[in-house]
Amino acid sequence: MDQLGSLEVPSLKSYGAYLILDSRLEGLTESLSGLQLLQRHIRDLPVGLRPYFQGIIHYNLTRHAAGEEAKENMRLAYENFELARSSCYEFLNANWFVRDSSIRGVNAGTSYETAASLLDWSFSGNASFCDVVEKTPDCVPASSRAHIVGCDQGYFDRYFEEFYKDFKASGAIGDIVVLLADVSDVSEVSSKYTDVRFFTASLNVKDKKSMYTALRFEMAKKLIQEGVYKQIVCSDVDVKFRENYNSSVSAIKADIGIMFNKAARIPWRGGADAKFVVLNPELGGGAAKVVKFVSALVSHAYRPKLTALGNRQWWMDQFALALAVDGSRFGIDSFVDVSVHHIERSDSPIVSAGMMGLSKEEFFKS
């Protein structure tokens, strides 16, 4: 009888199978034989979990195929992730233990067919998931590059001062643009940071933490529409800067520059990284398309009735970025004309606690 590790196949008839397979997923997806083994036992899993693992199988099969076969596997991967968005809903809402699990990403599950519809919706001028309001109109843009961070007041208070000092000390060139969530009065901080452009956004949702990383792309969309900046950089606020910031960012001549692992097992976790993204809106329509898609997908994917505990809607922005980048890589549908520059982690202009394998406390003490 085939076995998955020491687990006999008949015992997979419970949702406990998710915990077991998730812990062994890296080993199962390393080789073609591992993927074939997982494929043989898809029907031994509970019905609701099958699309999630089927999507992972197709996604990882792209490493063992080429041409149209690889492209079709990528398309099927995202089709199954979209199916998993519905089939895993009850499981995700009921099980507390998935709060730190990759399966949360399927709450944003979207196929390429749906992505095309979302882009049409976004380009038709429909509303975004938040309204962005400028709070410092007298702060005139001084550079052709903007560097955006988006966060809540708590993260701003904890990390922005260090971010600001490190940005300046590194010699980085660009206007710092801050989008704060659910803050109405920025007079105190804007008087302290007079060269920073401040904007605010109101989020009328209960699971707000899931939205915070997506704010930067909403801000980027507004700045692209503004038409002042030739280049727009989006990053986390809890990062430090390397001395190669200006040279590295200037060298990116594609619509978007992003850290992306082509060997990732799961596209939204380990694949596309929203931590640092460079947008070049003047090169064509690719940059605008990507940020409009992120905004549209977040608006589409957010589930107001999903239990907020555990941030089970994490990675909505990274799912959107992964779908766009994979569409560019494999020439799929709406993203075939988006050019992507893959930023190697060793060349990244920023570093973070996660990139160095440190806790945030250790990182900011170093």
Short mmCIF file of C-alpha atoms in Angstrom, two decimals:
data_model
loop_
_atom_site.label_atom_id
_atom_site.label_comp_id
_atom_site.label_asym_id
_atom_site.label_seq_id
_atom_site.Cartn_x
_atom_site.Cartn_y
_atom_site.Cartn_z
CA MET A 1 0.00 0.00 0.00
CA ASP A 2 1.25 3.48 -0.87
CA GLN A 3 2.16 5.64 2.09
CA LEU A 4 2.61 9.35 2.60
CA GLY A 5 5.53 9.20 4.98
CA SER A 6 4.34 6.91 7.77
CA LEU A 7 0.69 7.80 7.16
CA GLU A 8 -1.39 5.09 5.52
CA VAL A 9 -3.78 6.37 2.88
CA PRO A 10 -7.07 5.23 4.50
CA SER A 11 -6.39 7.50 7.50
CA LEU A 12 -6.59 10.56 5.24
CA LYS A 13 -10.38 10.55 5.51
CA SER A 14 -10.40 13.38 8.06
CA TYR A 15 -9.50 17.06 8.16
CA GLY A 16 -6.53 16.08 10.29
CA ALA A 17 -5.06 15.07 6.94
CA TYR A 18 -4.54 18.76 6.22
CA LEU A 19 -2.16 19.15 9.15
CA ILE A 20 -0.20 16.08 8.12
CA LEU A 21 0.05 16.94 4.43
CA ASP A 22 0.83 20.59 5.14
CA SER A 23 3.76 19.58 7.33
CA ARG A 24 5.08 17.29 4.59
CA LEU A 25 4.25 19.47 1.60
CA GLU A 26 7.80 20.61 0.91
CA GLY A 27 9.02 17.02 0.66
CA LEU A 28 6.10 15.95 -1.52
CA THR A 29 6.56 18.83 -3.98
CA GLU A 30 10.33 18.53 -4.36
CA SER A 31 10.16 15.83 -7.03
CA LEU A 32 7.88 14.70 -9.82
CA SER A 33 7.41 11.36 -8.07
CA GLY A 34 6.25 13.15 -4.91
CA LEU A 35 3.72 15.16 -6.90
CA GLN A 36 2.50 12.00 -8.63
CA LEU A 37 2.08 10.33 -5.26
CA LEU A 38 0.04 13.25 -3.97
CA GLN A 39 -2.05 13.20 -7.16
CA ARG A 40 -2.85 9.50 -6.71
CA HIS A 41 -4.30 10.20 -3.29
CA ILE A 42 -6.24 13.39 -3.96
CA ARG A 43 -9.51 11.47 -3.75
CA ASP A 44 -8.53 10.10 -0.34
CA LEU A 45 -8.80 13.64 1.01
CA PRO A 46 -12.01 15.33 2.20
CA VAL A 47 -13.80 16.86 -0.78
CA GLY A 48 -13.35 20.42 0.48
CA LEU A 49 -9.55 20.16 0.62
CA ARG A 50 -9.03 18.61 -2.79
CA PRO A 51 -8.95 21.82 -4.89
CA TYR A 52 -6.33 23.39 -2.59
CA PHE A 53 -3.92 20.46 -2.96
CA GLN A 54 -4.81 20.01 -6.64
CA GLY A 55 -3.82 23.64 -7.22
CA ILE A 56 -0.52 23.07 -5.45
CA ILE A 57 0.14 19.99 -7.59
CA HIS A 58 -0.45 21.89 -10.84
CA TYR A 59 1.60 24.85 -9.64
CA ASN A 60 4.59 22.66 -8.84
CA LEU A 61 4.23 20.62 -12.03
CA THR A 62 5.22 23.75 -13.98
CA ARG A 63 8.81 23.02 -12.90
CA HIS A 64 8.64 19.67 -14.65
CA ALA A 65 7.08 20.86 -17.89
CA ALA A 66 7.73 23.38 -20.66
CA GLY A 67 5.86 25.42 -23.22
CA GLU A 68 2.11 24.98 -23.47
CA GLU A 69 2.10 22.15 -20.93
CA ALA A 70 3.67 24.37 -18.26
CA LYS A 71 1.33 27.24 -19.17
CA GLU A 72 -1.72 24.98 -18.86
CA ASN A 73 -0.56 23.69 -15.48
CA MET A 74 -0.22 27.28 -14.26
CA ARG A 75 -3.69 28.14 -15.50
CA LEU A 76 -5.14 25.03 -13.83
CA ALA A 77 -3.34 25.86 -10.60
CA TYR A 78 -5.14 29.18 -10.25
CA GLU A 79 -8.45 27.67 -11.38
CA ASN A 80 -8.19 25.20 -8.51
CA PHE A 81 -7.19 27.91 -6.04
CA GLU A 82 -10.38 29.73 -7.03
CA LEU A 83 -12.40 26.55 -6.42
CA ALA A 84 -10.66 26.17 -3.06
CA ARG A 85 -11.82 29.63 -2.08
CA SER A 86 -15.34 28.21 -1.87
CA SER A 87 -14.63 24.61 -0.91
CA CYS A 88 -12.31 25.52 2.00
CA TYR A 89 -14.47 28.32 3.39
CA GLU A 90 -16.15 26.29 6.14
CA PHE A 91 -12.86 24.65 7.07
CA LEU A 92 -11.04 27.97 7.31
CA ASN A 93 -13.78 29.58 9.33
CA ALA A 94 -14.11 26.73 11.80
CA ASN A 95 -10.52 25.72 12.51
CA TRP A 96 -8.45 27.98 14.73
CA PHE A 97 -5.23 26.09 14.01
CA VAL A 98 -5.04 27.42 10.43
CA ARG A 99 -4.34 30.96 11.67
CA ASP A 100 -0.65 30.62 10.78
CA SER A 101 -1.10 28.34 7.81
CA SER A 102 -0.54 28.89 4.10
CA ILE A 103 -4.05 27.69 3.32
CA ARG A 104 -5.36 31.11 4.34
CA GLY A 105 -4.13 32.36 0.98
CA VAL A 106 -6.93 30.58 -0.89
CA ASN A 107 -9.38 33.09 0.59
CA ALA A 108 -8.11 35.24 -2.28
CA GLY A 109 -8.31 32.37 -4.77
CA THR A 110 -8.79 33.76 -8.27
CA SER A 111 -8.49 32.23 -11.73
CA TYR A 112 -7.10 34.00 -14.79
CA GLU A 113 -10.61 34.17 -16.23
CA THR A 114 -11.86 35.99 -13.13
CA ALA A 115 -8.73 38.16 -13.11
CA ALA A 116 -9.63 39.46 -16.57
CA SER A 117 -13.11 40.39 -15.31
CA LEU A 118 -11.63 42.14 -12.28
CA LEU A 119 -9.34 44.18 -14.50
CA ASP A 120 -12.30 45.23 -16.65
CA TRP A 121 -14.13 46.19 -13.44
CA SER A 122 -11.16 48.20 -12.18
CA PHE A 123 -10.45 50.00 -15.45
CA SER A 124 -14.14 50.95 -15.64
CA GLY A 125 -13.56 53.28 -12.70
CA ASN A 126 -15.25 51.29 -9.97
CA ALA A 127 -14.57 52.14 -6.34
CA SER A 128 -11.58 50.75 -4.42
CA PHE A 129 -11.58 48.99 -1.06
CA CYS A 130 -10.68 52.29 0.63
CA ASP A 131 -10.81 56.03 -0.01
CA VAL A 132 -7.42 57.75 -0.04
CA VAL A 133 -7.30 61.36 1.15
CA GLU A 134 -4.27 63.63 1.00
CA LYS A 135 -3.53 65.38 4.30
CA THR A 136 -0.43 67.42 3.45
CA PRO A 137 -1.20 69.18 0.14
CA ASP A 138 1.46 71.80 0.86
CA CYS A 139 4.20 69.15 0.82
CA VAL A 140 5.25 69.53 -2.81
CA PRO A 141 6.84 66.51 -4.56
CA ALA A 142 10.59 67.06 -4.73
CA SER A 143 11.73 63.94 -6.59
CA SER A 144 10.77 61.89 -9.62
CA ARG A 145 10.64 58.84 -7.36
CA ALA A 146 8.21 58.07 -4.52
CA HIS A 147 8.72 55.49 -1.79
CA ILE A 148 5.41 54.35 -0.27
CA VAL A 149 4.65 52.69 3.04
CA GLY A 150 1.15 51.92 4.31
CA CYS A 151 0.26 50.89 7.84
CA ASP A 152 -1.87 51.58 10.89
CA GLN A 153 -1.01 54.05 13.66
CA GLY A 154 0.50 51.33 15.85
CA TYR A 155 3.00 50.18 13.23
CA PHE A 156 3.77 53.77 12.32
CA ASP A 157 4.57 54.67 15.93
CA ARG A 158 6.70 51.57 16.35
CA TYR A 159 8.75 51.60 13.16
CA PHE A 160 8.52 54.80 11.10
CA GLU A 161 11.12 56.87 12.94
CA GLU A 162 13.72 54.15 12.37
CA PHE A 163 12.56 53.77 8.74
CA TYR A 164 12.88 57.51 8.13
CA LYS A 165 16.34 57.79 9.68
CA ASP A 166 17.66 54.75 7.84
CA PHE A 167 16.22 55.91 4.51
CA LYS A 168 17.99 59.25 4.86
CA ALA A 169 21.24 57.76 6.18
CA SER A 170 21.47 55.32 3.26
CA GLY A 171 21.42 58.18 0.77
CA ALA A 172 18.19 56.88 -0.78
CA ILE A 173 16.62 59.36 -3.20
CA GLY A 174 12.86 59.78 -3.31
CA ASP A 175 9.83 61.33 -1.65
CA ILE A 176 8.56 59.29 1.27
CA VAL A 177 4.79 58.84 1.01
CA VAL A 178 2.84 57.44 3.99
CA LEU A 179 -0.70 56.08 3.86
CA LEU A 180 -2.14 55.67 7.36
CA ALA A 181 -5.21 53.53 7.97
CA ASP A 182 -8.08 54.84 10.08
CA VAL A 183 -6.32 58.02 11.19
CA SER A 184 -8.03 61.35 10.66
CA ASP A 185 -5.54 63.82 12.12
CA VAL A 186 -1.89 63.70 11.01
CA SER A 187 -0.97 67.23 12.10
CA GLU A 188 1.39 66.06 14.85
CA VAL A 189 3.41 63.66 12.71
CA SER A 190 3.36 65.88 9.62
CA SER A 191 4.85 68.74 11.65
CA LYS A 192 7.67 66.40 12.70
CA TYR A 193 8.32 65.01 9.20
CA THR A 194 7.83 68.07 7.02
CA ASP A 195 9.26 66.45 3.89
CA VAL A 196 6.92 63.44 4.02
CA ARG A 197 3.64 63.31 2.11
CA PHE A 198 0.85 61.96 4.33
CA PHE A 199 -2.40 60.38 3.17
CA THR A 200 -5.13 58.58 5.11
CA ALA A 201 -7.48 55.72 4.29
CA SER A 202 -10.69 54.61 5.99
CA LEU A 203 -11.20 50.85 6.17
CA ASN A 204 -14.77 49.87 6.96
CA VAL A 205 -13.95 46.22 7.63
CA LYS A 206 -13.45 44.15 10.77
CA ASP A 207 -10.36 42.15 9.74
CA LYS A 208 -8.25 45.23 9.10
CA LYS A 209 -4.82 43.66 9.51
CA SER A 210 -5.41 41.68 6.33
CA MET A 211 -5.74 44.97 4.43
CA TYR A 212 -2.75 46.91 5.74
CA THR A 213 -0.11 45.54 3.35
CA ALA A 214 -2.45 46.18 0.41
CA LEU A 215 -2.64 49.90 1.28
CA ARG A 216 0.68 50.64 -0.42
CA PHE A 217 -0.68 49.47 -3.77
CA GLU A 218 -3.82 51.55 -3.36
CA MET A 219 -1.53 54.51 -2.74
CA ALA A 220 0.55 53.61 -5.78
CA LYS A 221 -2.58 53.54 -7.91
CA LYS A 222 -3.41 57.07 -6.82
CA LEU A 223 0.14 58.32 -7.47
CA ILE A 224 0.16 56.77 -10.94
CA GLN A 225 -3.08 58.60 -11.67
CA GLU A 226 -1.49 61.78 -10.31
CA GLY A 227 1.27 61.41 -12.91
CA VAL A 228 4.02 63.19 -10.97
CA TYR A 229 6.43 60.31 -10.36
CA LYS A 230 8.42 58.40 -12.97
CA GLN A 231 9.13 55.60 -10.51
CA ILE A 232 7.22 54.36 -7.46
CA VAL A 233 8.61 52.04 -4.80
CA CYS A 234 6.40 50.20 -2.28
CA SER A 235 7.76 48.51 0.83
CA ASP A 236 7.08 47.41 4.38
CA VAL A 237 7.78 50.04 7.01
CA ASP A 238 9.76 47.66 9.24
CA VAL A 239 12.79 47.38 6.93
CA LYS A 240 16.32 48.74 6.71
CA PHE A 241 18.08 50.08 3.62
CA ARG A 242 21.28 49.03 1.91
CA GLU A 243 23.63 51.46 0.24
CA ASN A 244 22.73 50.09 -3.21
CA TYR A 245 19.18 51.46 -3.04
CA ASN A 246 19.55 54.14 -5.73
CA SER A 247 21.61 52.07 -8.16
CA SER A 248 19.50 48.96 -7.72
CA VAL A 249 16.14 50.70 -8.11
CA SER A 250 17.34 52.80 -11.06
CA ALA A 251 18.54 49.65 -12.85
CA ILE A 252 15.01 48.19 -12.99
CA LYS A 253 13.70 48.82 -16.51
CA ALA A 254 10.57 46.66 -16.43
CA ASP A 255 6.97 47.54 -15.57
CA ILE A 256 7.49 46.07 -12.12
CA GLY A 257 10.45 44.83 -10.09
CA ILE A 258 9.74 42.27 -7.39
CA MET A 259 11.43 39.62 -5.29
CA PHE A 260 10.03 36.34 -6.56
CA ASN A 261 11.10 32.75 -6.01
CA LYS A 262 10.46 30.69 -9.13
CA ALA A 263 10.92 27.51 -7.09
CA ALA A 264 8.26 28.40 -4.52
CA ARG A 265 5.93 25.59 -3.44
CA ILE A 266 3.00 27.97 -2.85
CA PRO A 267 2.78 31.16 -4.97
CA TRP A 268 1.51 33.55 -2.31
CA ARG A 269 3.90 32.32 0.39
CA GLY A 270 7.48 32.15 -0.74
CA GLY A 271 6.69 33.20 -4.31
CA ALA A 272 5.72 36.81 -4.90
CA ASP A 273 6.91 39.07 -2.08
CA ALA A 274 5.02 42.30 -1.40
CA LYS A 275 7.80 43.42 0.92
CA PHE A 276 9.51 45.47 -1.81
CA VAL A 277 8.02 46.27 -5.22
CA VAL A 278 9.21 48.79 -7.83
CA LEU A 279 6.79 50.26 -10.36
CA ASN A 280 7.73 52.07 -13.56
CA PRO A 281 4.48 53.61 -14.83
CA GLU A 282 6.13 55.51 -17.70
CA LEU A 283 7.33 52.35 -19.46
CA GLY A 284 3.81 51.31 -20.47
CA GLY A 285 0.56 50.25 -18.90
CA GLY A 286 1.91 47.24 -17.02
CA ALA A 287 2.55 48.98 -13.68
CA ALA A 288 -0.90 50.58 -13.63
CA LYS A 289 -2.48 47.26 -14.57
CA VAL A 290 -0.82 45.43 -11.69
CA VAL A 291 -1.80 47.92 -8.97
CA LYS A 292 -5.34 48.18 -10.32
CA PHE A 293 -5.54 44.40 -10.22
CA VAL A 294 -4.28 44.23 -6.63
CA SER A 295 -6.93 46.77 -5.62
CA ALA A 296 -9.70 44.97 -7.50
CA LEU A 297 -8.78 41.54 -6.17
CA VAL A 298 -8.69 42.76 -2.56
CA SER A 299 -12.12 44.34 -3.03
CA HIS A 300 -13.40 41.12 -4.60
CA ALA A 301 -11.77 38.66 -2.19
CA TYR A 302 -12.48 40.29 1.17
CA ARG A 303 -15.07 38.31 3.14
CA PRO A 304 -16.88 40.38 5.77
CA LYS A 305 -18.48 37.33 7.39
CA LEU A 306 -15.25 35.37 7.82
CA THR A 307 -14.14 35.15 11.45
CA ALA A 308 -11.41 37.73 11.94
CA LEU A 309 -9.43 35.69 14.48
CA GLY A 310 -6.07 34.66 13.11
CA ASN A 311 -6.07 37.01 10.13
CA ARG A 312 -7.47 34.32 7.88
CA GLN A 313 -7.50 36.64 4.89
CA TRP A 314 -3.76 37.16 4.93
CA TRP A 315 -1.81 37.42 1.65
CA MET A 316 -4.54 38.90 -0.55
CA ASP A 317 -2.05 41.35 -2.07
CA GLN A 318 0.62 38.68 -2.48
CA PHE A 319 -1.87 36.36 -4.18
CA ALA A 320 -2.65 39.13 -6.67
CA LEU A 321 1.04 39.83 -7.28
CA ALA A 322 1.81 36.13 -7.71
CA LEU A 323 -0.99 35.69 -10.24
CA ALA A 324 0.22 38.73 -12.20
CA VAL A 325 3.87 37.67 -12.17
CA ASP A 326 3.05 34.07 -13.10
CA GLY A 327 0.83 35.39 -15.88
CA SER A 328 3.76 37.42 -17.17
CA ARG A 329 6.20 34.49 -16.84
CA PHE A 330 3.96 32.07 -18.74
CA GLY A 331 2.29 34.51 -21.13
CA ILE A 332 -1.23 34.06 -19.80
CA ASP A 333 -4.16 36.26 -20.80
CA SER A 334 -4.25 39.80 -19.38
CA PHE A 335 -0.69 39.74 -18.03
CA VAL A 336 1.17 38.72 -21.16
CA ASP A 337 2.15 42.37 -21.76
CA VAL A 338 3.42 43.04 -18.21
CA SER A 339 7.21 43.04 -18.03
CA VAL A 340 8.75 41.82 -14.76
CA HIS A 341 12.24 42.26 -13.33
CA HIS A 342 13.03 39.60 -10.73
CA ILE A 343 14.98 41.16 -7.87
CA GLU A 344 17.36 38.62 -6.40
CA ARG A 345 17.34 38.65 -2.61
CA SER A 346 21.10 39.10 -2.63
CA ASP A 347 20.62 42.32 -4.66
CA SER A 348 17.66 43.62 -2.68
CA PRO A 349 17.98 47.29 -1.65
CA ILE A 350 16.23 46.49 1.62
CA VAL A 351 16.62 43.93 4.38
CA SER A 352 14.03 42.73 6.88
CA ALA A 353 13.92 40.59 9.98
CA GLY A 354 12.50 37.66 8.02
CA MET A 355 15.19 37.89 5.33
CA MET A 356 17.86 37.63 8.03
CA GLY A 357 16.11 34.95 10.08
CA LEU A 358 15.75 37.24 13.08
CA SER A 359 12.91 38.37 15.27
CA LYS A 360 11.97 42.02 14.83
CA GLU A 361 13.40 42.78 18.25
CA GLU A 362 16.75 41.22 17.29
CA PHE A 363 16.69 42.90 13.86
CA PHE A 364 16.27 46.42 15.18
CA LYS A 365 18.89 45.89 17.85
CA SER A 366 21.46 44.77 15.29
#
